[in-house]
mmCIF file of C-alpha atoms in Angstrom:
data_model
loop_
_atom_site.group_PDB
_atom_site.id
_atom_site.type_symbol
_atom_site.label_atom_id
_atom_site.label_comp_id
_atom_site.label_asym_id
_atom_site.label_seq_id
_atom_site.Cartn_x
_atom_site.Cartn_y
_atom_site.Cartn_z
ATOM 1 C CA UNK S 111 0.000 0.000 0.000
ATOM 2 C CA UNK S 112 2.818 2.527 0.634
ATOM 3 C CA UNK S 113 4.571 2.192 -1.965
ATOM 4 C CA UNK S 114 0.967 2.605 -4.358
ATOM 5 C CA UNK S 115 0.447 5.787 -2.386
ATOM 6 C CA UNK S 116 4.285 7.216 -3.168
ATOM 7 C CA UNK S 117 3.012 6.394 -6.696
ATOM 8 C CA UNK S 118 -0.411 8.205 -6.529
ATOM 9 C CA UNK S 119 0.792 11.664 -6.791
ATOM 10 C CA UNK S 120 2.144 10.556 -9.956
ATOM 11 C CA UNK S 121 -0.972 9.548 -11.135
ATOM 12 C CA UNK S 122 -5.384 11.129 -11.185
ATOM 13 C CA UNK S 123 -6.636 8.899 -7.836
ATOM 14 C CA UNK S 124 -6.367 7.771 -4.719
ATOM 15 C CA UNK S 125 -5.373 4.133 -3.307
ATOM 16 C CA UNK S 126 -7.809 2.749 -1.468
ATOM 17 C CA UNK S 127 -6.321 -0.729 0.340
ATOM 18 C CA UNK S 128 -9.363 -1.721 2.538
ATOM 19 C CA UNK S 129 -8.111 -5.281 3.468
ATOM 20 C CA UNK S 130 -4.461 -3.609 4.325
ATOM 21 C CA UNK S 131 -3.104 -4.420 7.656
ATOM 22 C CA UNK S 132 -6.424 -6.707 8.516
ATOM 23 C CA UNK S 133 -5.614 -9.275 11.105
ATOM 24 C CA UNK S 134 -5.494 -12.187 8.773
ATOM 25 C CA UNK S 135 -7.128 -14.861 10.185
ATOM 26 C CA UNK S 136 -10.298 -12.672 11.001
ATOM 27 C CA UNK S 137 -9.866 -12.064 7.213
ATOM 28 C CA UNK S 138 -9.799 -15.156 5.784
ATOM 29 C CA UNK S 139 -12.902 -16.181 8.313
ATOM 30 C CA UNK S 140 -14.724 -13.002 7.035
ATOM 31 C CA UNK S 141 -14.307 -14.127 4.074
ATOM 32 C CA UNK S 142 -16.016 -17.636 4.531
ATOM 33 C CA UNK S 143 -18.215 -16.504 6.783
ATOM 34 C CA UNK S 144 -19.641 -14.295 3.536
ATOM 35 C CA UNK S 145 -19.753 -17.717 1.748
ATOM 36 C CA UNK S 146 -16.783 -17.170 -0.838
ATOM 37 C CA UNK S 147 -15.430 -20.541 -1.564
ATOM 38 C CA UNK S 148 -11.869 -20.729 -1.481
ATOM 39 C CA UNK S 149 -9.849 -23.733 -2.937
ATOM 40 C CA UNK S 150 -6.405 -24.056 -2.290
ATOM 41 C CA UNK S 151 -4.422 -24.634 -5.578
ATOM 42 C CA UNK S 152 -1.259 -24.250 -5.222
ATOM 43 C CA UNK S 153 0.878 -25.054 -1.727
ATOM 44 C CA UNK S 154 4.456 -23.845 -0.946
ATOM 45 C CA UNK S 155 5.291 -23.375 2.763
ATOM 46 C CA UNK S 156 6.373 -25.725 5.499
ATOM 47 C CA UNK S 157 3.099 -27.502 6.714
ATOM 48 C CA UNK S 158 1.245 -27.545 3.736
ATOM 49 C CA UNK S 159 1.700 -30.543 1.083
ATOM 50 C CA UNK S 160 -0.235 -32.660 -1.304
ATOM 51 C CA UNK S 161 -2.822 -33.289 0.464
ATOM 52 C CA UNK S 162 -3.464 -29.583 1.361
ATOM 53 C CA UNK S 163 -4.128 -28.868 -2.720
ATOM 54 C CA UNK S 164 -7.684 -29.101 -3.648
ATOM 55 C CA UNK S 165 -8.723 -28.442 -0.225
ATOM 56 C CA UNK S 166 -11.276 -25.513 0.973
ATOM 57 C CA UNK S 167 -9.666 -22.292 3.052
ATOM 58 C CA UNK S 168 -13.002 -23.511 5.255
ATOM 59 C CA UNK S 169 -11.452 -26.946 5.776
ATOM 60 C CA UNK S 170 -7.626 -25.769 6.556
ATOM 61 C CA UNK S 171 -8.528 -22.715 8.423
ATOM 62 C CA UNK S 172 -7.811 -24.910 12.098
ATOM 63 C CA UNK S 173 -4.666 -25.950 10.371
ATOM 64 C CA UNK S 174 -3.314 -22.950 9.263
ATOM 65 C CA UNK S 175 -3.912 -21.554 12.352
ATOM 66 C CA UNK S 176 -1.713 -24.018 14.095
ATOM 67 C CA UNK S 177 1.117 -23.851 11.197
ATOM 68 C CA UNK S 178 0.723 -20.010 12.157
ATOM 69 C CA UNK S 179 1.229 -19.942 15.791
ATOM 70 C CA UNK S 180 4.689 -22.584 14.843
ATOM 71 C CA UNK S 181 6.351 -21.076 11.869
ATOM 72 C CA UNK S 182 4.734 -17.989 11.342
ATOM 73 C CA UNK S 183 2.610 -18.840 8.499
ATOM 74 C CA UNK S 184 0.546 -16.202 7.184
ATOM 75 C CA UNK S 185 -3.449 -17.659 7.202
ATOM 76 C CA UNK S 186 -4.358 -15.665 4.184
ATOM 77 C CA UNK S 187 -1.183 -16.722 1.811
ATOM 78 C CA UNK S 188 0.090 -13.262 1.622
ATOM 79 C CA UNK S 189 4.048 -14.408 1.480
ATOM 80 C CA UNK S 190 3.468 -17.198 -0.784
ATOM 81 C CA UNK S 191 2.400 -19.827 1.617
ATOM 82 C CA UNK S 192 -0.561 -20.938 -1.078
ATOM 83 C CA UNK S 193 -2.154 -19.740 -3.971
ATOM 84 C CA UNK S 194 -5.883 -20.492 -4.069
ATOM 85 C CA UNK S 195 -9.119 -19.694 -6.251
ATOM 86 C CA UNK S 196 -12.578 -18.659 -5.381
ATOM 87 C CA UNK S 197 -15.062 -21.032 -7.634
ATOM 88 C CA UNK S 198 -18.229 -19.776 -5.509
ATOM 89 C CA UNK S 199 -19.439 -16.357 -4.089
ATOM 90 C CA UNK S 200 -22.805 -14.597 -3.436
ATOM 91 C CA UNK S 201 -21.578 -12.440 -6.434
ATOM 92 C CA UNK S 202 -21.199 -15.263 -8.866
ATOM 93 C CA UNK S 203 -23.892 -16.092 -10.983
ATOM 94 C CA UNK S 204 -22.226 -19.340 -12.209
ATOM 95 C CA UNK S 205 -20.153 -21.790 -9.686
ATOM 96 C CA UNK S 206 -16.870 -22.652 -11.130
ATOM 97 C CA UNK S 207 -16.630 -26.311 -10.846
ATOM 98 C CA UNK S 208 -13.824 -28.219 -11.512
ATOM 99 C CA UNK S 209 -14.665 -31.872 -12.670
ATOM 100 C CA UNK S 210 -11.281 -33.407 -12.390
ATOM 101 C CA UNK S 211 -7.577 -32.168 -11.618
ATOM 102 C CA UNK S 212 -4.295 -33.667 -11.010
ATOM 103 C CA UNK S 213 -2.108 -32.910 -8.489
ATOM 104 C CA UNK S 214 1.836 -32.050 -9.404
ATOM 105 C CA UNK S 215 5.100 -32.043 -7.705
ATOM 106 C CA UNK S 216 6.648 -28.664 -8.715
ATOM 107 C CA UNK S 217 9.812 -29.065 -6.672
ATOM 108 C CA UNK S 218 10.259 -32.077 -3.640
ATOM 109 C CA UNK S 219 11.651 -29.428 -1.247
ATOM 110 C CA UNK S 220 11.816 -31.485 2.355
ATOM 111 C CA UNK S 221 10.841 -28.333 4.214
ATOM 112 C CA UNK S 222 8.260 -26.917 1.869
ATOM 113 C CA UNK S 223 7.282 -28.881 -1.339
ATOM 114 C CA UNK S 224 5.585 -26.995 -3.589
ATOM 115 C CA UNK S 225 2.339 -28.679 -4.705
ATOM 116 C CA UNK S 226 -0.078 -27.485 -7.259
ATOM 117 C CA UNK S 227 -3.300 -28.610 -8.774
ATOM 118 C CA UNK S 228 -3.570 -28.902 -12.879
ATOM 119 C CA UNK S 229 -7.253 -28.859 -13.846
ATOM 120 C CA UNK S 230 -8.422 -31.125 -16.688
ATOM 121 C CA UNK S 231 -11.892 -30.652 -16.830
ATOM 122 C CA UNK S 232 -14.027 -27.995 -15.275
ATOM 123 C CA UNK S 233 -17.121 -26.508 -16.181
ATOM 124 C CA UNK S 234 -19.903 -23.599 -15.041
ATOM 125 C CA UNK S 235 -23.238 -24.044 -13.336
ATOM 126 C CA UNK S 236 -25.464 -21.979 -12.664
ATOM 127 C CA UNK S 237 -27.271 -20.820 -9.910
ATOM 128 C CA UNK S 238 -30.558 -20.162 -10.696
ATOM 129 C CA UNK S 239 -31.379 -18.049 -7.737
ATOM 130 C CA UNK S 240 -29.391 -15.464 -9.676
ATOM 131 C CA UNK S 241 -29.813 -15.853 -12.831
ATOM 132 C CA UNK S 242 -32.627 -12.784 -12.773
ATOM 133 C CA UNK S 243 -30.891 -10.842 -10.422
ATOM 134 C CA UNK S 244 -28.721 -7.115 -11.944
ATOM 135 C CA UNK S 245 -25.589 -6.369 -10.144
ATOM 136 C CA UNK S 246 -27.182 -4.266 -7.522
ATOM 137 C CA UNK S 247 -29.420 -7.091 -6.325
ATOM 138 C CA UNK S 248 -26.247 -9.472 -6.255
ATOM 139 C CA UNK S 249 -24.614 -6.312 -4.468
ATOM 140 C CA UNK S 250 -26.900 -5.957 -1.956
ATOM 141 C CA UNK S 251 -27.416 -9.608 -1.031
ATOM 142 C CA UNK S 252 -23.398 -9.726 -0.367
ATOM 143 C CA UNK S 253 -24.056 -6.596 1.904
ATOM 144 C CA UNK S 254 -26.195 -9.030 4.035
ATOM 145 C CA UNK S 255 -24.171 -11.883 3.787
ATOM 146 C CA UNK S 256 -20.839 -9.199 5.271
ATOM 147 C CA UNK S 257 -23.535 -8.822 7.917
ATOM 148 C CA UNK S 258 -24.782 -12.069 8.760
ATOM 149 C CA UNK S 259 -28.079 -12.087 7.209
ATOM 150 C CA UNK S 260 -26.718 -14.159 3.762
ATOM 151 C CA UNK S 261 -28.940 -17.208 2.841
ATOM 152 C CA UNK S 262 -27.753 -20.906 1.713
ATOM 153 C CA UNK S 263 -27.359 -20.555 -1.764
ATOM 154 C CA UNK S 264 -27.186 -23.348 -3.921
ATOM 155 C CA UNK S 265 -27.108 -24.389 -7.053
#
């Protein structure tokens, strides 16, 4: 963020960094708590392997937690840790679903292998309770969700 604000004056605007210096785990549950869903696709940090990849932020947030408190480990994957991909928000009006994957060794590092998931097949379904809705209406029902009032939606 600092270094996007020496730049501003440079440049017409003004950086606006709303997530900046969040405590990360509250983040990261924020962020399921508002029903994003968060797949983990890509591992790289002491804790985290093969079976990590593939996995939902919702599953792994107890773990990264505890791989947090030991090495440091930041929960939201800000240094690298993971790389992941939302396939499902209120916002969405398709789910991103992936239909099969491999997962692949990118280096066999003993203290932090780097794992990541190659998708074969994946597709788009959508949700029907959105399908009518304009932005605003998707907007406004993510507004509830950030304060509690989000239904189940499914597809």
């Amino acid at each position: 963020s600092s270094g996007i604000n020496a730049e501003c004056p440079l440049r017409p605007g003004v950086s606006i960094a709303p997530l900046w210096e969040r405590e990360q785990e509250t983040l990261l549950q924020e962020m399921i708590d508002t029903q994003l869903q968060i797949r983990i696709i890509k591992v790289a940090s002491i804790g985290l392997g093969k079976s990590h990849v593939g996995q939902q932020a919702s599953d792994l947030l107890p773990h990264f937690s505890s791989i947090n408190q030991k090495f440091g480990f930041n929960v939201c994957g800000e240094g690298g840790e993971y790389e992941s991909l939302v396939t499902d928000c209120p916002l969405f009006g398709y789910t991103i679903q992936i239909d099969s994957s491999e997962k692949v060794c990118h280096s066999h590092d003993d203290m932090a292998p780097v794992w990541y998931e190659k998708f074969e097949n994946v597709s788009l379904v959508e949700k029907p309770m959105l399908e009518k809705m304009n932005l605003r209406e998707r907007l406004d029902l993510f507004v509830d969700g950030v304060r509690g009032n989000l239904p189940v939606l499914s597809h």
